[in-house]
Short mmCIF file of C-alpha atoms in Angstrom, two decimals:
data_model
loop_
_atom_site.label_atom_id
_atom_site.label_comp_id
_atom_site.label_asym_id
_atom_site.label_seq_id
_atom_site.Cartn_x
_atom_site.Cartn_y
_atom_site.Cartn_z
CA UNK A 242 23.30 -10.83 31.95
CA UNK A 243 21.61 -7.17 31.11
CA UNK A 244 19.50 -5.79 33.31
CA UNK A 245 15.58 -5.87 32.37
CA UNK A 246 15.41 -2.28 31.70
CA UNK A 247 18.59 -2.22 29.45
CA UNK A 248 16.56 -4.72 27.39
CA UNK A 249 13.56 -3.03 27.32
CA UNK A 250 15.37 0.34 26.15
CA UNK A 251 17.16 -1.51 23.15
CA UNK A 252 14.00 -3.24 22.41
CA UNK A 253 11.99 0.18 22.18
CA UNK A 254 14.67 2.07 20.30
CA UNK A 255 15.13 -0.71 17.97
CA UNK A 256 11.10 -1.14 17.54
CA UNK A 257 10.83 2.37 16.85
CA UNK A 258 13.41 3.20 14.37
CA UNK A 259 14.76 -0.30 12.25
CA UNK A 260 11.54 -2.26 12.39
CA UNK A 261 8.91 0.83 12.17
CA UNK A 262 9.99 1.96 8.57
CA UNK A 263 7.84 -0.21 6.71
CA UNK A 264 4.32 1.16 8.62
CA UNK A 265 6.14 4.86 7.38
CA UNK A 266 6.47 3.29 3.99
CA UNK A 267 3.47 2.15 3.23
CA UNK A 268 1.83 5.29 4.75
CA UNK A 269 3.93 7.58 2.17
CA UNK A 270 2.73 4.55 -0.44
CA UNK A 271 -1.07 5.24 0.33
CA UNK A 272 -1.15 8.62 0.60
CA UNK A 273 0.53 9.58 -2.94
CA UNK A 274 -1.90 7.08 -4.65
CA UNK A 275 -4.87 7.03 -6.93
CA UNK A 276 -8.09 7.91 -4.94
CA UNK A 277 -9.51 4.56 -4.22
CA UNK A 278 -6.72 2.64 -5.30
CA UNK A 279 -4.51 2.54 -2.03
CA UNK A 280 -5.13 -1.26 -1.57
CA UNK A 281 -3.92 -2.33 -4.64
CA UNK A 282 -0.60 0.60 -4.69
CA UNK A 283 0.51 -0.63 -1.20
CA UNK A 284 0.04 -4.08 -2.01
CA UNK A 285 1.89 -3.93 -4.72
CA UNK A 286 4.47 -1.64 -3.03
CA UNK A 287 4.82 -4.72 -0.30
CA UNK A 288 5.35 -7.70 -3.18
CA UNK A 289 8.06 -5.53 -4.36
CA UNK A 290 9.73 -4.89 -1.10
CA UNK A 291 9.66 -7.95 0.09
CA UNK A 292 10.91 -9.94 -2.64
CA UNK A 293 13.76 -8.82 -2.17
CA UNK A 294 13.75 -10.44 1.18
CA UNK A 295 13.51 -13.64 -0.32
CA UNK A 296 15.61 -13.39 -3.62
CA UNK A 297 18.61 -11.51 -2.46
CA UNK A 298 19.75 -13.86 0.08
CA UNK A 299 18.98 -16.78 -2.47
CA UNK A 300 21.58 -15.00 -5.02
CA UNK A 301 24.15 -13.62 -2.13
CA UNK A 302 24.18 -17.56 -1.19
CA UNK A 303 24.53 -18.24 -5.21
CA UNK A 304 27.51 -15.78 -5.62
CA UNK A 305 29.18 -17.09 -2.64
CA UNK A 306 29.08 -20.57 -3.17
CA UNK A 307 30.23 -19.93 -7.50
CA UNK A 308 33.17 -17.41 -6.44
CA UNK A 309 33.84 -18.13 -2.61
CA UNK A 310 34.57 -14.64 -1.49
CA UNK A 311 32.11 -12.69 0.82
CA UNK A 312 33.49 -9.17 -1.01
CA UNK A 313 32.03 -10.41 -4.07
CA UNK A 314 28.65 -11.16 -2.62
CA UNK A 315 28.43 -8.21 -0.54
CA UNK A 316 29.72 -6.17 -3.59
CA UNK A 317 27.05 -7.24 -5.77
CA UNK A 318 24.63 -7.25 -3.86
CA UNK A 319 25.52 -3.48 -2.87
CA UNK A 320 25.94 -2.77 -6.90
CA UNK A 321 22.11 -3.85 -6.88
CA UNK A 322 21.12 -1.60 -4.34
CA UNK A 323 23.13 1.55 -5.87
CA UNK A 324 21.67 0.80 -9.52
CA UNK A 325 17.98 0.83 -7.69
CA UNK A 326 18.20 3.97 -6.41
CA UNK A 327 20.18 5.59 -9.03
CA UNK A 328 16.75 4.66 -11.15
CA UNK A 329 14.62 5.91 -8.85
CA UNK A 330 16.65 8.93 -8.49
CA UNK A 331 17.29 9.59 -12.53
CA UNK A 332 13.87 8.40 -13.50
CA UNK A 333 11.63 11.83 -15.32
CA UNK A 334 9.65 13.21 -12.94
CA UNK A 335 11.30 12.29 -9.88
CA UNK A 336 11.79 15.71 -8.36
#
């Protein structure tokens, strides 16, 4: 029942801010790699990303259906995401 334009508006704020990060990414990803070797850095940069896409559901779904609580799952899945960038962020030569 939204108008057409209300649609369009959410459709170009969402489109430019929650779905345009990974074009920003895998700029960032190119231009801090090896000269000549920006192919192979981003496309390894995307197997990495994305995997997640497919294996965290899969084991959010798996810690639901062993424990049967949705805290659990989230909380896990949240304890993954705060050990990954505690690595990234502790890891020599990160600043």
């Amino acid at each position: 029942s939204w108008p057409f334009i209300a649609i369009l508006a959410v459709s170009t704020a969402y489109g430019g801010t929650a779905v345009a990060w990974n074009g920003v990414q895998l700029a960032q990803v190119a231009r801090y790699s090896p000269p000549g070797r920006a192919g192979e850095v981003t496309g390894g940069a995307s197997f990495v990303t994305f995997a997640g896409v497919v294996v965290v559901p899969a084991l959010f779904s798996a810690i639901l259906g062993s424990v049967g609580s949705y805290m659990a799952a989230f909380s896990a899945v949240a304890a993954l995401a705060l050990a990954s960038g505690l690595a990234l962020l502790l890891r020599p030569g990160s600043r």
